[in-house]
Coordinates of C-alpha atoms in Angstrom, one line a residue:
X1 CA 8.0 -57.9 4.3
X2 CA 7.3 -55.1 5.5
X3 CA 10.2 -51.7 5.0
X4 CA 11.0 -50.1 8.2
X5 CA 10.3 -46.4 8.2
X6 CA 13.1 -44.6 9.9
X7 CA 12.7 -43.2 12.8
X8 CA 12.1 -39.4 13.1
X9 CA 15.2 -37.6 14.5
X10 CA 15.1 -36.6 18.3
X11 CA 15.4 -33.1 19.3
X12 CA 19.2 -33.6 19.8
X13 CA 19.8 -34.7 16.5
X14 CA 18.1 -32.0 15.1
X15 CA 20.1 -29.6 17.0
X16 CA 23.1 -31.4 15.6
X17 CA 22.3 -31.7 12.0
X18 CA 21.7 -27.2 12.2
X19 CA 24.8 -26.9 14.2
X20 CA 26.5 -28.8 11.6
X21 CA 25.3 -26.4 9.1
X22 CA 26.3 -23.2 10.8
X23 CA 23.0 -22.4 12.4
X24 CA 24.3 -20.1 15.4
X25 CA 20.7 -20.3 17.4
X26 CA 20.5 -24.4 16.7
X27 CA 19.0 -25.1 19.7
X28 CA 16.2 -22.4 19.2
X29 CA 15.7 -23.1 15.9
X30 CA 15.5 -27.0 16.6
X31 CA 12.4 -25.9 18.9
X32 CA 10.8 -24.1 16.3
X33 CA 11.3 -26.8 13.9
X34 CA 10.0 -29.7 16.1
X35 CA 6.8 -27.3 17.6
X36 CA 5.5 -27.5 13.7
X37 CA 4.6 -31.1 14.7
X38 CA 6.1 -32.8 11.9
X39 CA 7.2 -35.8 12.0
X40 CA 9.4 -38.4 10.4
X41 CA 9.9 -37.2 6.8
X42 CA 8.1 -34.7 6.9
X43 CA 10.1 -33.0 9.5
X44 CA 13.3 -34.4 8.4
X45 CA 12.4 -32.0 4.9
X46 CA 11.9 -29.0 7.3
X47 CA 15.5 -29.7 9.1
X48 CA 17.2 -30.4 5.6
X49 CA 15.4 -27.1 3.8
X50 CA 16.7 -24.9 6.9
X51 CA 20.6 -26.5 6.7
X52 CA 20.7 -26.0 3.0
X53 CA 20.3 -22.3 3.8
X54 CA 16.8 -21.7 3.4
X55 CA 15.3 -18.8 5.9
X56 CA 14.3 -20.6 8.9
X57 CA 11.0 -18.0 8.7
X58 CA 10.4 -19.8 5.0
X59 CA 10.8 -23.2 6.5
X60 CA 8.0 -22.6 9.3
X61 CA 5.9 -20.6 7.2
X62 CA 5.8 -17.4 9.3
X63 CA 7.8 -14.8 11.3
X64 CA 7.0 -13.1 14.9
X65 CA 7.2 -9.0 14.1
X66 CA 6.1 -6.9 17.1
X67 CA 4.5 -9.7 19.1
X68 CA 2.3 -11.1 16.3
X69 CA 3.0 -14.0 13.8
X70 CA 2.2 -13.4 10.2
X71 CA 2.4 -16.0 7.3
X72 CA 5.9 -15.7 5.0
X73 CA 6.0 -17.5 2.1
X74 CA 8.7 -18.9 0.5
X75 CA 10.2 -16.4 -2.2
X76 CA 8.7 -13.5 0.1
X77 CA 10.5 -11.1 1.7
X78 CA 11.3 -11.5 5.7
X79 CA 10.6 -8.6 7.9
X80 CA 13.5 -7.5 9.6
X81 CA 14.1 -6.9 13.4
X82 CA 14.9 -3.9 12.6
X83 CA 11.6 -2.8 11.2
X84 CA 9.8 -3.0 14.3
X85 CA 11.1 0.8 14.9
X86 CA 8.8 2.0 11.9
X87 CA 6.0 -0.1 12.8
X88 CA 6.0 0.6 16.4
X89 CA 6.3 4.7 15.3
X90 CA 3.7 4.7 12.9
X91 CA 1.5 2.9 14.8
X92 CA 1.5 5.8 17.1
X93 CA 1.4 8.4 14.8
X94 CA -1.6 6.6 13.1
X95 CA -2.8 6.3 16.8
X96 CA -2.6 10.1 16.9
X97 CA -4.1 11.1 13.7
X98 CA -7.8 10.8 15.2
X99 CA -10.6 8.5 14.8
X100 CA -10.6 6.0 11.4
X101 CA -6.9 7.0 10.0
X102 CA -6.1 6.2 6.3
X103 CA -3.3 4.5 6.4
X104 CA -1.2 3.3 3.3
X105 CA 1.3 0.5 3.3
X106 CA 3.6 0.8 0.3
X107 CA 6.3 -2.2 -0.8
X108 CA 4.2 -3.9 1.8
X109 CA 5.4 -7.4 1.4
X110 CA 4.0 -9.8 3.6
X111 CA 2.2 -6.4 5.2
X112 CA 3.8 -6.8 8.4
X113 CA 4.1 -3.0 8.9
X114 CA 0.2 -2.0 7.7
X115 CA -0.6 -5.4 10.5
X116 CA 0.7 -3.9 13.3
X117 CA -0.8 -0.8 12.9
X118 CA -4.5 -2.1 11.8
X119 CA -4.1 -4.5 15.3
X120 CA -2.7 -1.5 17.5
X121 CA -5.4 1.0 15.8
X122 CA -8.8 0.8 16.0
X123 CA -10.5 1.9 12.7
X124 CA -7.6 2.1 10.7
X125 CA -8.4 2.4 7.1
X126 CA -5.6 0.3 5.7
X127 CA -4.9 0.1 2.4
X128 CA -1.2 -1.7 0.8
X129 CA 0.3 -2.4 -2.4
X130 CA 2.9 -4.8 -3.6
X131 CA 4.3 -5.6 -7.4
X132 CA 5.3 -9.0 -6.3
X133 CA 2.3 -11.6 -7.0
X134 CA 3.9 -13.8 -4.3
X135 CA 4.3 -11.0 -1.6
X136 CA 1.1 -9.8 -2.6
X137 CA -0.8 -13.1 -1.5
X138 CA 1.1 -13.7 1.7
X139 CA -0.1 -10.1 2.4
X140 CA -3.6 -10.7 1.5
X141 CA -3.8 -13.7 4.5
X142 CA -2.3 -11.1 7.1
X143 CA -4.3 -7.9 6.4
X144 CA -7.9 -9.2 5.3
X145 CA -8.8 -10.6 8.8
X146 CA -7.5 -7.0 10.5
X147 CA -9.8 -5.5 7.5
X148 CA -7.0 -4.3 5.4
X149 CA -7.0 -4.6 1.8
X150 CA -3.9 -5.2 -0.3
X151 CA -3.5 -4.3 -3.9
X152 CA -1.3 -5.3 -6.6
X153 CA 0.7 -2.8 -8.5
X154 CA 3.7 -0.7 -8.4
X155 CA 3.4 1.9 -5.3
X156 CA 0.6 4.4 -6.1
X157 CA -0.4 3.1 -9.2
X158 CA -3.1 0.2 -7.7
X159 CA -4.8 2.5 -4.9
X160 CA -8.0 3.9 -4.6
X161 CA -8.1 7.4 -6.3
X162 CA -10.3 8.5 -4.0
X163 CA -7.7 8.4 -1.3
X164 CA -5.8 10.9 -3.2
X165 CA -5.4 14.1 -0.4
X166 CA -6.9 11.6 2.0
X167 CA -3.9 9.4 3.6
X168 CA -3.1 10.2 7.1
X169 CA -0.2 8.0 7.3
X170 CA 2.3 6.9 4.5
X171 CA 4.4 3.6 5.3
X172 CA 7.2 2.8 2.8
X173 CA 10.2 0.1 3.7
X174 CA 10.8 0.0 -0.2
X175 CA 14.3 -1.5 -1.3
X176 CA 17.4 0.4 0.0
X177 CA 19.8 -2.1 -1.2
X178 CA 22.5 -0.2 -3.9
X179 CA 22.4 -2.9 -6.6
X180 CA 26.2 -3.3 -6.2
X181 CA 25.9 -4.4 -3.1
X182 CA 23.0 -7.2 -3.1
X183 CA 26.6 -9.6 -3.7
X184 CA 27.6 -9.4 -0.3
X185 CA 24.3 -9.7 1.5
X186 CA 23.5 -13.3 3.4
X187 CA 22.8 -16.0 1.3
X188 CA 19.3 -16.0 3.0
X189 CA 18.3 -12.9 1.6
X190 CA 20.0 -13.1 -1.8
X191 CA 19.3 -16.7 -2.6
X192 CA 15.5 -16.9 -1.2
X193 CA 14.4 -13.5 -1.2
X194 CA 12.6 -11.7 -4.7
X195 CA 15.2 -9.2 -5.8
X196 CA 12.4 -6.6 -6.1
X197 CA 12.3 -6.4 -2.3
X198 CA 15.7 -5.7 -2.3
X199 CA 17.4 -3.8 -5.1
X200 CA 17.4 -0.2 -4.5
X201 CA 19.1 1.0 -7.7
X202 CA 22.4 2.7 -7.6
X203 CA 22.6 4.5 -4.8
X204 CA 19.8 2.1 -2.6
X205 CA 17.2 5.1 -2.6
X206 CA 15.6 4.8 -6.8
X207 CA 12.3 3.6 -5.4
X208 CA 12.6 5.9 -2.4
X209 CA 13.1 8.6 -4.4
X210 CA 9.3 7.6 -6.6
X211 CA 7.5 7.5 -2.8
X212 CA 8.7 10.6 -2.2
X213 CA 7.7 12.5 -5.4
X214 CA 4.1 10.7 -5.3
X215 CA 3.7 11.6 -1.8
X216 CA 2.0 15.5 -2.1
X217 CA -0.6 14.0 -3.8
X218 CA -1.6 11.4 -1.7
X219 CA -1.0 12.9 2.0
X220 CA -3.9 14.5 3.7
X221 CA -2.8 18.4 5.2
X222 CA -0.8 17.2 8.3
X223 CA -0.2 14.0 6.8
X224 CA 2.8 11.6 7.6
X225 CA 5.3 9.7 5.2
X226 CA 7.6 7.3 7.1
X227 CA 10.3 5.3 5.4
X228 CA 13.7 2.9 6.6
X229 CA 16.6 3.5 4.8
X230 CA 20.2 3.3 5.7
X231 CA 21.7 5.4 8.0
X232 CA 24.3 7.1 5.6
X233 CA 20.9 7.5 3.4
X234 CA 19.4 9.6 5.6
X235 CA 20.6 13.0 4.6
X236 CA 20.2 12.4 0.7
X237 CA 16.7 11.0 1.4
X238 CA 15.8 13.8 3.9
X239 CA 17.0 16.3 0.4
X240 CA 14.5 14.3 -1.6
X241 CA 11.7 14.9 1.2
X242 CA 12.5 18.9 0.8
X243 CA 12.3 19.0 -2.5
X244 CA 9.2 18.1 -2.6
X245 CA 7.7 20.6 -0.3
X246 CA 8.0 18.1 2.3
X247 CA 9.2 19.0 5.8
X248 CA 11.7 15.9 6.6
X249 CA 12.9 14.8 10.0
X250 CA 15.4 11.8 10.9
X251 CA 15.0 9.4 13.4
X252 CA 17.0 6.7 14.7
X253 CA 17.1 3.3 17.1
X254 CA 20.7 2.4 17.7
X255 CA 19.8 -0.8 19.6
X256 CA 17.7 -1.9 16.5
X257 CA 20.5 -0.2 14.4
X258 CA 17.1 1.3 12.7
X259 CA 16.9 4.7 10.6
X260 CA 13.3 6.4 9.6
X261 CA 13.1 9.7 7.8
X262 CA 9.7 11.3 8.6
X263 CA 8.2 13.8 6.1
X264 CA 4.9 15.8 6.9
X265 CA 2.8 17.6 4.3

């Protein structure tokens, strides 16, 4: 005899199982989820890994950042809504800077910031480094086909030394998290996100601090370091930025609840 395979759960019952698990956007999600085109078990995994808690950007294997969807992996971190402020503002910058600008993605992650410029910027030079193996081959699949190259190391260390003097444009959404405070953030980011994308050290701004100090050597005359923090980090990151012969300017998007300090060489 035969077993019976169970039959794959409708759309409403997929809506039900997220609601049931505190998903606010169920329905939305549950669209998502089915428009994979999985099926029986297989989608049944997909609904049970996203009501367990797992990022629903994880689950689907991508997330849409400023109108284009790049490949997340599981373990990487998600770009935030928020982040579309820096991307959208460097990309004109970079836009700006003149034909074939250097740009440099640092912390890239899943190189969602150095994508959007490369697509908004033809002949962008993009070059981006991540420390996290995992981040670093998620990043890999979204820059290559914009002809960006990603490499592996700890900020400045991996680049190109010719680029040294040469970057027109500096990108950094490095961890601002204060390490007391990675507690009380949502389980998705906590539990499912590598805590090198998210610990900032004591006060949130260690590795901002690093970006900051490397930057002289790296910016072309004229050249342009952006970087998110929080907004009560502003002023003690804008310090850093003047130390460093930098000249610093603060920027903020209250409907994204976004905050970039600018530093030109």
């Amino acid at each position: 005899m035969t077993p019976r395979t169970a039959p794959a759960p409708d759309r409403a019952t997929v809506v039900q199982r997220l609601r049931a698990a505190g998903c606010v956007f169920a329905e939305q999600e549950a669209a998502l989820l089915l428009g994979t085109g999985a099926a029986g078990p297989d989608l049944d995994r997909l609904v049970d890994r996203r009501a367990a808690g797992a990022p629903l950007e994880h689950v689907l294997g991508w997330v849409e950042f400023c109108g284009m969807r790049l490949a997340v992996d599981e373990g990487v971190f998600v770009p935030r809504r928020r982040s579309q402020f820096l991307a959208d503002r460097a990309a004109r910058l970079a836009g700006a800077a003149g034909p074939a600008p250097v740009v440099v993605d640092l912390c890239c992650g899943a190189g969602a910031l150095g994508a959007v410029v490369a697509a908004r910027v033809p002949g962008a030079r993009l070059h981006a480094s991540e420390i996290d193996p995992a981040a670093v081959r998620c990043a890999r699949r979204n820059v290559r086909p914009l002809g960006g190259r990603v490499h592996a190391g700890d900020l400045y260390d991996p680049l190109p030394r010719d680029l040294a003097g040469q970057v027109d444009l500096l990108l950094a959404n490095a961890p601002y998290v204060p390490t007391g405070e990675i507690d009380f953030m949502p389980a998705e980011a906590r539990l499912h996100e590598a805590a090198v994308a998210l610990d900032g050290g004591d006060d949130g701004l260690h590795v901002l601090r690093r970006v900051v100090a490397g930057a002289p050597a790296w910016l072309a005359p004229g050249g342009v370091l952006l970087m998110e923090c929080a907004e009560r980090q502003a002023g003690a990151l804008a310090d850093s930025v003047t130390a460093a012969g930098l000249s610093p300017r603060v920027e903020r998007d209250d409907d994204l609840g976004a905050t970039v300090v600018l530093a030109r060489r």
